[in-house]
Coordinates of C-alpha atoms and ligand atoms in Angstrom, one line a residue:
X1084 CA 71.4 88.0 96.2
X1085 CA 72.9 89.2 93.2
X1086 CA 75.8 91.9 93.6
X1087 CA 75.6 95.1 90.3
X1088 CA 78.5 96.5 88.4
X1089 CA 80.0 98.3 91.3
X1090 CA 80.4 95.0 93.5
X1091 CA 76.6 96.3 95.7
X1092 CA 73.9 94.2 97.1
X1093 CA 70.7 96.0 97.4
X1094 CA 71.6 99.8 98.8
X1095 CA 70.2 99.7 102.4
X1096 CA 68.4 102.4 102.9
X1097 CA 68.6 105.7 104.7
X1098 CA 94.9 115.3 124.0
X1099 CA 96.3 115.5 125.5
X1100 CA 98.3 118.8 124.6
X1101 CA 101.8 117.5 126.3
X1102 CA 105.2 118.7 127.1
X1103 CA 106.3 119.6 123.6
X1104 CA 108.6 122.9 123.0
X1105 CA 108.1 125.8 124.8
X1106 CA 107.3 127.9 121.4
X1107 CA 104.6 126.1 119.9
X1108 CA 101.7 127.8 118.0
X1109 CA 98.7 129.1 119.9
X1110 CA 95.6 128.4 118.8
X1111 CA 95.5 131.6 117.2
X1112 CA 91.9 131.4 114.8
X1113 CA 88.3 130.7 115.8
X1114 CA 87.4 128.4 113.2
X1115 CA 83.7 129.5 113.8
X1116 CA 84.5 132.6 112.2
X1117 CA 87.0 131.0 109.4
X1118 CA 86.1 131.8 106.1
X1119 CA 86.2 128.8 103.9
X1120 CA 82.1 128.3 102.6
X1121 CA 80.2 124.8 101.6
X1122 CA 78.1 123.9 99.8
X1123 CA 75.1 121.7 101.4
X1124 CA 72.8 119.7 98.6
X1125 CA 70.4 117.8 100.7
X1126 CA 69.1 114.7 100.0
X1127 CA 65.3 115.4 99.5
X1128 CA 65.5 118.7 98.0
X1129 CA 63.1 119.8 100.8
X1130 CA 64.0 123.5 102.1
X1131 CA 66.6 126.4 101.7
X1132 CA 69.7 124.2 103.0
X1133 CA 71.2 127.8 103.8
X1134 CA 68.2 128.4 105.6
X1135 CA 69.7 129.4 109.7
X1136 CA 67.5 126.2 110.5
X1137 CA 70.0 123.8 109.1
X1138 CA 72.8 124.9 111.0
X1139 CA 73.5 125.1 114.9
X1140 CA 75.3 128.0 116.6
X1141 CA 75.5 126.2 120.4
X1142 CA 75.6 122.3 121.1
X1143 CA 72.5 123.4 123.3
X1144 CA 70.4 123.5 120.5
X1145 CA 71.2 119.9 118.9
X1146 CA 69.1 118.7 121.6
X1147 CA 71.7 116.2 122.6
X1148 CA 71.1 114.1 125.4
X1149 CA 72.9 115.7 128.7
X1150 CA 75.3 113.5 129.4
X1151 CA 77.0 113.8 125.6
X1152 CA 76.8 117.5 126.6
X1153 CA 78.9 116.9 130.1
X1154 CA 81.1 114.8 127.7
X1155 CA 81.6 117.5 124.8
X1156 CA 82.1 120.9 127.5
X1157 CA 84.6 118.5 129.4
X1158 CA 86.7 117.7 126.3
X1159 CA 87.1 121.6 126.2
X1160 CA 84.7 122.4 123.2
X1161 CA 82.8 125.6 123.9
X1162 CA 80.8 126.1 120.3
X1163 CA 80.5 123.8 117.0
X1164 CA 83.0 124.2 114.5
X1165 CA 81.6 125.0 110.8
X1166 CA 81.7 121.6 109.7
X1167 CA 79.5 120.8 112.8
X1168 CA 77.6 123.6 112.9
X1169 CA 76.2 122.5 109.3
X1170 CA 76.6 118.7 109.6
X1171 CA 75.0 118.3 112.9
X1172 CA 71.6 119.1 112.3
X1173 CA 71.3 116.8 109.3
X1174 CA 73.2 114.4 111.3
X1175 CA 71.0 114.0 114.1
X1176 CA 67.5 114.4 112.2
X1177 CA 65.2 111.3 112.3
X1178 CA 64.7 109.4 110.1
X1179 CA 68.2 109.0 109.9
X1180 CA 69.4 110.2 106.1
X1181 CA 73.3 109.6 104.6
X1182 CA 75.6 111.7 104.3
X1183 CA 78.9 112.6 102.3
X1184 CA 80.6 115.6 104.7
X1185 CA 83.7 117.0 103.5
X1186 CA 85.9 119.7 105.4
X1187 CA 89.7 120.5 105.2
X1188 CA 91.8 118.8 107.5
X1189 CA 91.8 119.1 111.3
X1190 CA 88.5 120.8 111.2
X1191 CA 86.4 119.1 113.6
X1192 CA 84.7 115.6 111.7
X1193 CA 85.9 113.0 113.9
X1194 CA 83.6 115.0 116.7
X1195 CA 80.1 115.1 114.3
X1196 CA 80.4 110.9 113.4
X1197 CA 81.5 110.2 117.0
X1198 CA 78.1 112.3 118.2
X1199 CA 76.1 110.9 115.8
X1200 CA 77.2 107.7 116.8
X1201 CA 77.0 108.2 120.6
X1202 CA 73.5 110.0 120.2
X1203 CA 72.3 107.2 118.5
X1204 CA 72.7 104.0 121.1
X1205 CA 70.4 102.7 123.2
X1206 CA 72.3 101.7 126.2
X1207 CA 70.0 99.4 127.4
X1208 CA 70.6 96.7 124.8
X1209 CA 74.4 95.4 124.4
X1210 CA 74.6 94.8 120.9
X1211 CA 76.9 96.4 118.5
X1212 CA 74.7 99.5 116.7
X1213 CA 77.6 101.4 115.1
X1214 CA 81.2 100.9 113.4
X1215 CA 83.7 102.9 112.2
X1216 CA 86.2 102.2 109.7
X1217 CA 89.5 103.9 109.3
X1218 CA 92.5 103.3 107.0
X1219 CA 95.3 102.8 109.8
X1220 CA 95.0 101.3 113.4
X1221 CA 96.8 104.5 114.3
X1222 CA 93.6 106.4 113.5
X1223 CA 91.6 103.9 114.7
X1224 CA 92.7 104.5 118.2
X1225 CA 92.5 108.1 118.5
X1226 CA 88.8 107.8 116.9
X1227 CA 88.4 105.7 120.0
X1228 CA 89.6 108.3 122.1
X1229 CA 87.1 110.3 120.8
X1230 CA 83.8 108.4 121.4
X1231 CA 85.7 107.5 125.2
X1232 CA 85.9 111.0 125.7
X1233 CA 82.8 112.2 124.6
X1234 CA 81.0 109.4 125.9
X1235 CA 82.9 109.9 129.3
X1236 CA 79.1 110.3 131.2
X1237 CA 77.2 107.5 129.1
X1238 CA 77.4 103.8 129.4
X1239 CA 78.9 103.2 126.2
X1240 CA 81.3 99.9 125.8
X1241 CA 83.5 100.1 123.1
X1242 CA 86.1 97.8 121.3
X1243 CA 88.4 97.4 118.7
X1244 CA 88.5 95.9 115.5
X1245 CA 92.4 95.9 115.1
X1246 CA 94.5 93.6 114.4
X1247 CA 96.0 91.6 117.5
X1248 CA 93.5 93.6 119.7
X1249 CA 91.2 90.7 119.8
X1250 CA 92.5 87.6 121.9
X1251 CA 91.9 84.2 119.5
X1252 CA 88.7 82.3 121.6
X1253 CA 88.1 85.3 123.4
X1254 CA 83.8 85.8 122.6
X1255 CA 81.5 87.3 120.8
X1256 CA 81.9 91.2 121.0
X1257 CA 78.5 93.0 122.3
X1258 CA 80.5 96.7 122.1
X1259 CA 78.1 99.5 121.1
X1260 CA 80.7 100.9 119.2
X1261 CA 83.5 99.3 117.2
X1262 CA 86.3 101.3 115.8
X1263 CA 88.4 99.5 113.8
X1264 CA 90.6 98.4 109.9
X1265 CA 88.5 97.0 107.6
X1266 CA 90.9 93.7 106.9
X1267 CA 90.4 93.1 110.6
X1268 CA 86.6 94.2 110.9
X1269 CA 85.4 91.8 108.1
X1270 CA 87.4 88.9 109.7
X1271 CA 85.3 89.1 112.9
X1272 CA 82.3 89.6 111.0
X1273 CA 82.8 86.8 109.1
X1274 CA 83.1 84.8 112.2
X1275 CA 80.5 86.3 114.0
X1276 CA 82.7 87.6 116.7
X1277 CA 81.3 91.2 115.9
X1278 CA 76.9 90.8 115.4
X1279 CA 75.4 93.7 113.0
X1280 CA 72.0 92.6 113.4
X1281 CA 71.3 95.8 115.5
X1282 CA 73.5 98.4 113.6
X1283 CA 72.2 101.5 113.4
X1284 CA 75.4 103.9 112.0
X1285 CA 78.2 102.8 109.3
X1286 CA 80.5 105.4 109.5
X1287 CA 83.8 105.2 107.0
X1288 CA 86.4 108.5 108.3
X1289 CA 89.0 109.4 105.1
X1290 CA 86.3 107.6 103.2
X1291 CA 87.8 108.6 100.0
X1292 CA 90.4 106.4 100.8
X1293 CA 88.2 103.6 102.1
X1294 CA 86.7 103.3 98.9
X1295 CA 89.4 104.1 96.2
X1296 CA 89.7 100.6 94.2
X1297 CA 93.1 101.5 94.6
X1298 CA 92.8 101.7 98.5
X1299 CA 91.0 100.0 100.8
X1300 CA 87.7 99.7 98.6
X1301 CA 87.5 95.5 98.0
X1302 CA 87.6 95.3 102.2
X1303 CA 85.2 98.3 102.5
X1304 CA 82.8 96.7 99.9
X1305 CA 83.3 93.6 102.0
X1306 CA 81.9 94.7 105.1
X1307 CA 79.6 96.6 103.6
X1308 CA 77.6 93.7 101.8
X1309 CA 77.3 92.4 105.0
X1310 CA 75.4 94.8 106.7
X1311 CA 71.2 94.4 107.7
X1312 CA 69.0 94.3 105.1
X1313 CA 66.0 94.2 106.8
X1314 CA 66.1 97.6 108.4
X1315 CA 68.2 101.2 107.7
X1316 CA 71.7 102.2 108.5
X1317 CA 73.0 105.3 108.8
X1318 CA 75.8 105.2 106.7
X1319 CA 78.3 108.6 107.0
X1320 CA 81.1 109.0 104.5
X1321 CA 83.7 111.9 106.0
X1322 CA 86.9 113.3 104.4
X1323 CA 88.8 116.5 103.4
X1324 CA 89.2 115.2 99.7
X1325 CA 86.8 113.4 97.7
X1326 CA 88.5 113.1 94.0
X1327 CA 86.0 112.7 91.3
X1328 CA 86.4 109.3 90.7
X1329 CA 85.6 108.3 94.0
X1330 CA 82.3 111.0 93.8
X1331 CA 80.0 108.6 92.4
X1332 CA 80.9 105.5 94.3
X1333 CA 80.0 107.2 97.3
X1334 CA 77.0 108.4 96.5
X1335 CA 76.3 104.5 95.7
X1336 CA 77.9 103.6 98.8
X1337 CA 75.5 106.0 100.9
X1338 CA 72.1 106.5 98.4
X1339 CA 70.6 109.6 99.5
X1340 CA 72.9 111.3 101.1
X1341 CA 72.9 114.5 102.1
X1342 CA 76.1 116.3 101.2
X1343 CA 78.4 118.9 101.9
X1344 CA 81.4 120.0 99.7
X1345 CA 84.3 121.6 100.0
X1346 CA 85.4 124.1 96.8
X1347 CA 88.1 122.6 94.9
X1348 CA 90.3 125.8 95.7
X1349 CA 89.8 125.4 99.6
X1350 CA 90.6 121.9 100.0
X1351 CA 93.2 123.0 102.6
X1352 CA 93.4 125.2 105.6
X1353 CA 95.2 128.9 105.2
X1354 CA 96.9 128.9 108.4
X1355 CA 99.5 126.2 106.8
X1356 CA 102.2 128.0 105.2
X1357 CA 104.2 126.0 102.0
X1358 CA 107.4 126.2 101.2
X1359 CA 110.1 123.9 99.2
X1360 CA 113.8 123.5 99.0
X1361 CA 115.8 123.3 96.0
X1362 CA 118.2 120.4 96.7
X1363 CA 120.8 118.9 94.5
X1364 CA 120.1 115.4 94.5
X1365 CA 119.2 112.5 97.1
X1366 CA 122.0 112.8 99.0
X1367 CA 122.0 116.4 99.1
X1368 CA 118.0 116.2 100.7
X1369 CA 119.5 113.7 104.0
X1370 CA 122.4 117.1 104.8
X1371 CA 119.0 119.3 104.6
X1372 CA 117.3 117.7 106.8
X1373 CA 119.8 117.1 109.2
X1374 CA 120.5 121.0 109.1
X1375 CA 116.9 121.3 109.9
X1376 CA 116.8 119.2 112.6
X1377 CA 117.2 122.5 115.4
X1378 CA 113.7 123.6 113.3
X1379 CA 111.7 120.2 113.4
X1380 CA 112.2 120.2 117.2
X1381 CA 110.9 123.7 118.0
X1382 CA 107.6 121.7 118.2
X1383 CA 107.4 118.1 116.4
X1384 CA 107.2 117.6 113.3
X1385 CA 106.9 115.0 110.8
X1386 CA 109.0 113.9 107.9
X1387 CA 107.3 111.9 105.0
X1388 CA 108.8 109.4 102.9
X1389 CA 107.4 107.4 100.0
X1390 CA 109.0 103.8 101.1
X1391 CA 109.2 102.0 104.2
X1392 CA 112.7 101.5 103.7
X1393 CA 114.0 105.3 103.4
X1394 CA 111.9 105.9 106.6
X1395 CA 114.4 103.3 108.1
X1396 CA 117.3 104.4 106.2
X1397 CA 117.1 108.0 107.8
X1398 CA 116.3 107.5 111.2
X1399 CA 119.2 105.1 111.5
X1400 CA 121.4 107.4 110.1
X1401 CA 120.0 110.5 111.7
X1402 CA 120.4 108.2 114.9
X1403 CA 124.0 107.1 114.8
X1404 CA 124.9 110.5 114.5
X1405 CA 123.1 111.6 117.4
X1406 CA 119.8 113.0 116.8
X1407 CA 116.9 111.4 118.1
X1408 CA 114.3 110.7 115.9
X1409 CA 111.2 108.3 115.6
X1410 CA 110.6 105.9 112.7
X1411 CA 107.2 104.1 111.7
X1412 CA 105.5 102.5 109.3
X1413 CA 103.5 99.4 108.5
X1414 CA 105.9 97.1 108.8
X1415 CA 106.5 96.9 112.3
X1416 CA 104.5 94.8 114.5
X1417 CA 101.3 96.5 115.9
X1418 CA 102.6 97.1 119.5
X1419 CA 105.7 98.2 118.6
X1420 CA 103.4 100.6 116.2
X1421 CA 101.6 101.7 119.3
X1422 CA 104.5 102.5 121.4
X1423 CA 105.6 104.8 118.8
X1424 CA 103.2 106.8 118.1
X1425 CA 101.7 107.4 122.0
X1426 CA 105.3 108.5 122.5
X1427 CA 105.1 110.9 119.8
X1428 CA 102.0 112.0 120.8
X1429 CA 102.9 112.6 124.5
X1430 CA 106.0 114.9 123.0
X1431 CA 108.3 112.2 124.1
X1432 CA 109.7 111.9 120.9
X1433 CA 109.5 115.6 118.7
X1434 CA 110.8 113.7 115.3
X1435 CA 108.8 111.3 113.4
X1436 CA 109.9 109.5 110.0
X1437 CA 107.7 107.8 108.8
X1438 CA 105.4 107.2 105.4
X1439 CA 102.1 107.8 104.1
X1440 CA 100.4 105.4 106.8
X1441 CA 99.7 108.3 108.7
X1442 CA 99.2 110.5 106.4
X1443 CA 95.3 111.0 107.2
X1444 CA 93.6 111.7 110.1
X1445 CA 96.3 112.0 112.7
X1446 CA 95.5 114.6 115.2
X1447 CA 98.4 116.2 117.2
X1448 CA 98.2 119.8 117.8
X1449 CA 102.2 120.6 118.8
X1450 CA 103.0 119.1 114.5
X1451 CA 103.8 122.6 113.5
X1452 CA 106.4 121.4 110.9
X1453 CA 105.6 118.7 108.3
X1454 CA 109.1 118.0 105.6
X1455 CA 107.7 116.1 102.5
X1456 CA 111.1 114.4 102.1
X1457 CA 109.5 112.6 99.0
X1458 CA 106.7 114.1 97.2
X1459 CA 103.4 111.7 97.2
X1460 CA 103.0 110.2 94.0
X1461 CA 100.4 108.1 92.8
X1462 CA 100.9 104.6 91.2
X1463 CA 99.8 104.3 87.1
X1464 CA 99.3 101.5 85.6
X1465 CA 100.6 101.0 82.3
X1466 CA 98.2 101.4 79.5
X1467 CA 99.7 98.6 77.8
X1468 CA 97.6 95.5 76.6
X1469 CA 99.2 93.2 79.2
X1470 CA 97.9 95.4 81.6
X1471 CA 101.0 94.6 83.8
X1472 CA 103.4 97.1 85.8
X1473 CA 103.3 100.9 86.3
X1474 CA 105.2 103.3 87.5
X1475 CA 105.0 106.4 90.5
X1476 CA 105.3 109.8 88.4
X1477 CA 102.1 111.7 89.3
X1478 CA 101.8 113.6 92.8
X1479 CA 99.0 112.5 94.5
X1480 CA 97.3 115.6 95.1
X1481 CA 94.8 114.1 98.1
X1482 CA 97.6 112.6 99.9
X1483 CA 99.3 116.0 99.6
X1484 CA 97.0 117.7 100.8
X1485 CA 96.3 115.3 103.7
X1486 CA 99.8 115.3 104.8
X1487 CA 100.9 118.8 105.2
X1488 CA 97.1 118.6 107.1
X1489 CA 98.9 117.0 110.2
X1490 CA 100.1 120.8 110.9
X1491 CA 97.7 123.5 111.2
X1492 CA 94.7 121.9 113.4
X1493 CA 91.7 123.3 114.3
X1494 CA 93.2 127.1 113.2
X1495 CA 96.6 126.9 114.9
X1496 CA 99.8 127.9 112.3
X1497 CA 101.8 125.4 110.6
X1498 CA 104.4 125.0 107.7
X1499 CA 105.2 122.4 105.3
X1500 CA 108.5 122.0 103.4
X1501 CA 108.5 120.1 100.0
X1502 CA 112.6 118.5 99.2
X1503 CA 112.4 118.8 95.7
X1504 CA 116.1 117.6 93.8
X1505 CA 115.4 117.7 90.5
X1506 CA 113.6 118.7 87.0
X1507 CA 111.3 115.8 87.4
X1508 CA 110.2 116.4 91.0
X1509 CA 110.1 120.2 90.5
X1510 CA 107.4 119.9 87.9
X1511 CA 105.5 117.8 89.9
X1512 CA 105.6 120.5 92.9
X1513 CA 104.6 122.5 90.5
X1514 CA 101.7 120.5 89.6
X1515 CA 100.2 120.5 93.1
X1516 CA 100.4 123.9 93.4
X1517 CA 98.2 124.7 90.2
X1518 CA 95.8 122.4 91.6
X1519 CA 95.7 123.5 95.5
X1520 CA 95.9 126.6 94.0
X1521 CA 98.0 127.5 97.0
X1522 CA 101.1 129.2 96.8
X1523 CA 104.6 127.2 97.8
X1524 CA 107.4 129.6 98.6
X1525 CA 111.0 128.9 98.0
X1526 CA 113.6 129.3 100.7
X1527 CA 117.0 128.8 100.4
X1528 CA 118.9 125.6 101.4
X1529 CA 122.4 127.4 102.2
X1530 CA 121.2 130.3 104.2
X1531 CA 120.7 128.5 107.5
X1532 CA 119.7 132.0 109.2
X1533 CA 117.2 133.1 106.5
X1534 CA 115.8 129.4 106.7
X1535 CA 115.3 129.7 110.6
X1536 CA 113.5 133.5 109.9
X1537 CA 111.4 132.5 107.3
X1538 CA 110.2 129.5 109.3
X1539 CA 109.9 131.2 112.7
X1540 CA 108.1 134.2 111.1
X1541 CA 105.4 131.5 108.9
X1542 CA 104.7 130.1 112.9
X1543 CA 103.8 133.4 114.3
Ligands
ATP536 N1 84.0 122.4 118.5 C1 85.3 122.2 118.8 N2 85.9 123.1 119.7 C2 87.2 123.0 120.0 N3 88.0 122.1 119.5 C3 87.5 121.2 118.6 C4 86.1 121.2 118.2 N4 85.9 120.2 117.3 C5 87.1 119.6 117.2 N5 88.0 120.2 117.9 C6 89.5 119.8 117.9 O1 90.0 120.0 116.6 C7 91.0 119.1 116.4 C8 90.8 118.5 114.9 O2 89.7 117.7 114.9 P1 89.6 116.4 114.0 O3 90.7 115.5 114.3 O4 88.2 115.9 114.2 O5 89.7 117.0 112.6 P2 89.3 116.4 111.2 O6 88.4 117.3 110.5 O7 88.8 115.0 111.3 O8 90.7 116.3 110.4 P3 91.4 115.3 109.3 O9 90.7 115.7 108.0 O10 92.8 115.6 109.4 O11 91.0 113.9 109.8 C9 91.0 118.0 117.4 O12 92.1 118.2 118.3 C10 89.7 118.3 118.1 O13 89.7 117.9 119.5

């Protein structure tokens, strides 16, 4: 079968809150009342999308099977969030129809794919009839603490499609669900380990990512082309950013989608409060943070660096002069990878260095401080005829806005602090906040009691 211009075959068709600080945020907003507004373009043009018909007030009324109920009121969910409210519906409808669904960060998606997926197994067969592909296996595993959770009452059998998670020789896998990297998911398609003849849902979570050319898009393509052709899958694409030149490859990716947008202005939550630091140089950033340190461990936080090796550099440092701190990345060895960031999620560790790997997705309520030690910037390539080398001068807005979205879930208050040291890195602050449109306040680096009051009074 011959593959177009965008690499296709034929389109198919349609926690564990812990013993962090004592002070921690409250969960202080309803999101169902937040204010932020989508827009929903559905796929057959059929109906007032902002008709009350597409949207659901109670999980009652999704007509879910009862045991997903048992599962959703015993995770502590009460009433959809917005993003639910509107994406459910079209979710669940038969025949099943695509969709793009975009919502600011720690919002509520991971809960409308899981459902979606759960709802739509039959448990009497044991084939695989939905994966899910994220960008890190550290989002991988808590979307699999999702569908355990919710699917707590059904029979569901899951398994992982991370790397070392599957023992060499060890069978086919007849999961309903696999959660999993795509590198690691195509290799046991490939071999037939994982069987897709009965797939029914392709979900990709921080899809933007999962299809950027410059991401994860070849090994997402990949798997992809080697899903059924002889019947539809669902395919669900979910993300707080989608940049525009990732727009059209997903609506390729999923053809008749339905879709729901976020603004460009409201691509992150309100209850995150920005600030930056003026520091003198490199150097200068390390003594900040270390005069932070009292601040990051109010509740945890998270300290992102653009390289693996100033991750390292600072935690050691921090750490032979006493502090305790946390570093990962992705060059550590998976279990070592694990270890880490259980223990950061079980408020064992209230420090974590570490770099854009976990960036997206990562869902710990107690982050009430993210420190962008280095900006996100975005490789270029030269324009040059050679085509060869590039350099790291533009922020990357989406990881921006994806990082400072580990703090502020589900309408609890956060802050973020930008290190900024010189002319270059101040206009690129500046850049991000023309096009978050969100304001980024200064405070000052020398007045360790105004720091401290700003900080305490952005959490309350
Ligand atoms: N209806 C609900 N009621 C109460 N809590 C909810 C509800 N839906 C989701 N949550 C909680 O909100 C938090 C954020 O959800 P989730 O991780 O799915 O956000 P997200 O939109 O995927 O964020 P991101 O863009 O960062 O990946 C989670 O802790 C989740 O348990």
């Amino acid at each position: 079968m011959e593959k177009d211009a965008d690499g296709f075959y034929t389109p198919v068709a349609p926690d564990a809150a812990s013993q962090a600080g004592d002070r921690l945020p409250a969960p202080n907003a309803d999101l169902i009342k937040s204010t932020f507004e989508v827009t929903v373009t559905l796929a057959d043009q059929q109906g007032d999308p902002n008709s009350p018909l597409f949207s659901a007030k109670t999980f009652e009324e999704l007509g879910l099977h009862q045991d997903l109920l048992r599962g959703i009121y015993d995770m502590g969910f009460s009433k959809p969030s917005k993003i639910q409210e509107r994406a459910l519906p079209l979710l669940l409808a038969n025949p099943p129809t695509n969709m793009i669904g975009q919502s600011q960060s720690g919002t509520g998606k991971t809960a409308a794919f899981v459902l979606t997926m759960l709802s739509r197994i039959d448990f009497t067969k044991n084939t695989t009839q939905a994966l899910c592909l994220a960008p890190s296996r550290e989002l991988a595993r808590q979307i699999m603490s999702v569908v355990v959770s919710m699917g707590k009452f059904t029979q569901v059998q899951t398994e992982y499609a991370i790397k070392d998670n599957h023992a060499r020789g060890s069978g086919p896998i007849t999961a309903h669900i696999v959660v999993g990297t795509p590198g690691t998911m195509t290799d046991l398609m490939r071999k037939r380990i994982i069987d897709v003849a009965d797939l029914k849902v392709f979900v990709l979570d921080e899809a933007d990512n999962m299809l950027d050319q410059d991401g994860l898009g070849d090994q997402t393509l990949r798997v992809k082309n080697m899903l059924p052709r002889d019947h539809p899958v669902q395919i669900l694409l979910f993300s707080a950013t989608f940049p525009d030149h990732v727009r059209s490859f997903a609506s390729k990716f999923a053809p008749g989608s339905n879709k729901i947008e976020l603004q460009k202005e409201e691509l992150s939550v309100t209850g995150i409060r920005q600030f930056y630091m003026d520091c003198k140089n490199e150097e200068h950033k390390y003594d900040i943070l270390v005069r932070l340190y009292a601040l990051l461990t109010i509740g945890q936080s998270i300290i992102f660096c653009q390289h693996k090796h100033t991750a390292d550099r600072i935690s050691a440092r921090m750490t032979a002069e006493g502090h305790k701190v946390a570093s990962l990345h992705g060059a550590k060895d998976p279990a070592e990878r694990d270890a880490i960031i259980d223990n950061f999620r079980d408020g064992k560790e209230k420090v974590l260095i570490t770099t854009n790997v976990i960036a997206r997705g990562i869902d710990i309520l107690q982050v009430n401080m993210v420190v962008n030690y280095d900006l996100p910037l975005m490789y270029e390539r030269s324009s040059g005829s050679s085509g060869e080398g590039g350099h790291f001068d533009k922020p990357d807005i989406e990881t921006y806005i994806h990082r400072i979205g580990r703090t502020g879930r589900f309408g609890r208050r956060g802050i973020s602090i930008n290190f900024v040291h010189d002319k270059k890195t101040w206009l690129q602050m500046e850049q991000i906040e023309k096009i978050t449109g969100r304001k980024i306040m200064r405070i000052e680096t020398n007045d360790v009691d105004e720091m401290e009051e700003k900080m305490k009074e952005a959490l309350k």
